[in-house]
Coordinates of N, CA and C in Angstrom, one line a residue:
M1 N 1.6 7.1 6.4 CA 2.0 5.9 7.2 C 1.0 5.6 8.3
K2 N 1.0 4.3 8.6 CA 0.1 3.9 9.7 C 0.6 4.4 11.0
Q3 N -0.3 4.7 11.9 CA 0.0 5.1 13.3 C 0.3 3.8 14.0
K4 N 1.2 3.9 15.0 CA 1.6 2.7 15.7 C 0.4 2.1 16.5
N5 N -0.4 3.0 17.1 CA -1.5 2.5 17.9 C -2.8 2.3 17.1
E6 N -2.7 2.4 15.8 CA -3.9 2.2 14.9 C -4.2 0.7 14.9
K7 N -5.5 0.4 15.1 CA -5.9 -1.1 15.0 C -5.8 -1.5 13.6
I8 N -5.3 -2.8 13.4 CA -5.2 -3.4 12.1 C -6.6 -4.1 11.8
Q9 N -7.2 -3.6 10.7 CA -8.5 -4.2 10.3 C -8.3 -5.1 9.2
P10 N -8.5 -6.4 9.3 CA -8.2 -7.3 8.2 C -8.7 -7.0 6.9
F11 N -10.0 -6.5 6.8 CA -10.5 -6.2 5.5 C -11.0 -4.8 5.4
G12 N -11.4 -4.2 6.5 CA -12.0 -2.8 6.5 C -11.1 -1.8 6.0
G13 N -9.8 -1.8 6.3 CA -8.9 -0.7 6.0 C -8.2 -0.9 4.7
V14 N -8.4 -2.1 4.0 CA -7.6 -2.4 2.9 C -7.7 -1.4 1.7
V15 N -9.0 -1.0 1.4 CA -9.2 -0.1 0.3 C -8.6 1.3 0.6
E16 N -8.9 1.7 1.9 CA -8.4 3.1 2.3 C -6.9 3.1 2.2
S17 N -6.2 2.0 2.6 CA -4.8 1.9 2.6 C -4.3 1.9 1.2
C18 N -4.9 1.2 0.3 CA -4.5 1.1 -1.1 C -4.6 2.5 -1.7
N19 N -5.7 3.2 -1.5 CA -5.9 4.5 -2.0 C -4.8 5.5 -1.5
Y20 N -4.5 5.4 -0.2 CA -3.5 6.2 0.4 C -2.1 5.9 -0.2
I21 N -1.8 4.7 -0.4 CA -0.5 4.3 -1.0 C -0.4 4.9 -2.4
V22 N -1.5 4.7 -3.2 CA -1.4 5.1 -4.6 C -1.3 6.7 -4.6
K23 N -2.0 7.4 -3.8 CA -1.9 8.8 -3.7 C -0.5 9.3 -3.4
Q24 N 0.0 8.6 -2.4 CA 1.4 9.0 -2.0 C 2.4 8.7 -3.1
Q25 N 2.3 7.6 -3.8 CA 3.2 7.2 -4.8 C 3.1 8.3 -6.0
I26 N 1.8 8.6 -6.3 CA 1.6 9.6 -7.4 C 2.2 11.0 -6.9
H27 N 2.0 11.3 -5.7 CA 2.5 12.6 -5.2 C 4.1 12.6 -5.2
N28 N 4.7 11.5 -4.9 CA 6.1 11.4 -4.9 C 6.8 11.2 -6.3
M29 N 6.0 10.9 -7.3 CA 6.5 10.6 -8.6 C 7.2 11.8 -9.3
E30 N 8.2 11.6 -10.1 CA 8.7 12.6 -10.9 C 8.2 12.3 -12.3
N31 N 8.5 13.2 -13.3 CA 7.9 13.0 -14.6 C 8.7 12.0 -15.5
S32 N 9.8 11.5 -15.0 CA 10.5 10.5 -15.7 C 9.8 9.2 -15.8
Y33 N 9.7 8.7 -17.0 CA 8.9 7.4 -17.2 C 9.5 6.3 -16.5
T34 N 10.8 6.1 -16.4 CA 11.4 5.0 -15.7 C 11.1 5.1 -14.2
K35 N 11.2 6.3 -13.7 CA 10.9 6.4 -12.3 C 9.4 6.1 -12.0
K36 N 8.5 6.5 -12.9 CA 7.1 6.2 -12.7 C 6.9 4.7 -12.7
T37 N 7.6 4.0 -13.7 CA 7.4 2.5 -13.8 C 7.9 1.8 -12.5
I38 N 9.1 2.2 -12.1 CA 9.7 1.6 -10.9 C 8.8 1.9 -9.7
T39 N 8.3 3.1 -9.5 CA 7.5 3.5 -8.4 C 6.2 2.7 -8.4
L40 N 5.6 2.5 -9.6 CA 4.3 1.8 -9.7 C 4.5 0.3 -9.4
K41 N 5.6 -0.3 -9.9 CA 6.0 -1.7 -9.6 C 6.2 -1.8 -8.1
F42 N 6.9 -0.9 -7.5 CA 7.1 -1.0 -6.0 C 5.8 -0.9 -5.3
A43 N 4.9 0.1 -5.7 CA 3.6 0.2 -5.0 C 2.8 -1.1 -5.1
K44 N 2.8 -1.7 -6.3 CA 2.0 -2.9 -6.5 C 2.6 -4.0 -5.6
S45 N 3.9 -4.2 -5.6 CA 4.5 -5.3 -4.9 C 4.3 -5.1 -3.4
S46 N 4.5 -3.9 -2.9 CA 4.3 -3.6 -1.5 C 2.9 -3.8 -1.1
F47 N 1.9 -3.4 -1.9 CA 0.5 -3.6 -1.6 C 0.1 -5.1 -1.6
N48 N 0.7 -5.9 -2.5 CA 0.4 -7.3 -2.5 C 1.0 -7.9 -1.2
S49 N 2.1 -7.5 -0.8 CA 2.7 -8.0 0.5 C 1.8 -7.6 1.6
Y50 N 1.3 -6.4 1.6 CA 0.3 -5.9 2.6 C -0.9 -6.8 2.7
L51 N -1.5 -7.1 1.5 CA -2.7 -7.9 1.5 C -2.4 -9.3 2.0
K52 N -1.3 -9.9 1.7 CA -0.9 -11.2 2.2 C -0.8 -11.2 3.7
F53 N -0.2 -10.1 4.2 CA 0.0 -9.9 5.7 C -1.4 -9.8 6.3
Q54 N -2.3 -9.1 5.7 CA -3.7 -8.9 6.3 C -4.4 -10.3 6.3
L55 N -4.3 -11.1 5.2 CA -4.9 -12.4 5.2 C -4.4 -13.3 6.2
I56 N -3.1 -13.3 6.5 CA -2.5 -14.1 7.5 C -3.1 -13.7 8.9
L57 N -3.2 -12.4 9.1 CA -3.8 -11.9 10.4 C -5.2 -12.3 10.5
A58 N -6.0 -12.3 9.4 CA -7.4 -12.6 9.4 C -7.6 -14.1 9.7
I59 N -6.7 -14.9 9.2 CA -6.8 -16.4 9.5 C -6.5 -16.7 10.9
K60 N -5.6 -16.0 11.5 CA -5.3 -16.2 13.0 C -6.5 -15.7 13.7

């Protein structure tokens, strides 16, 4: 998770954050296929939301 006092970097931290999210999702996964699918869909949608949020911040 991000620290509260961590600076938000519009583009610098995106790759690191994505890698972290993916590693966390894989770590939390169980062997069940449906759980994997749901987890991956959730990771993808939450990361897309994160990217949109970063773009909005970059434009401001």
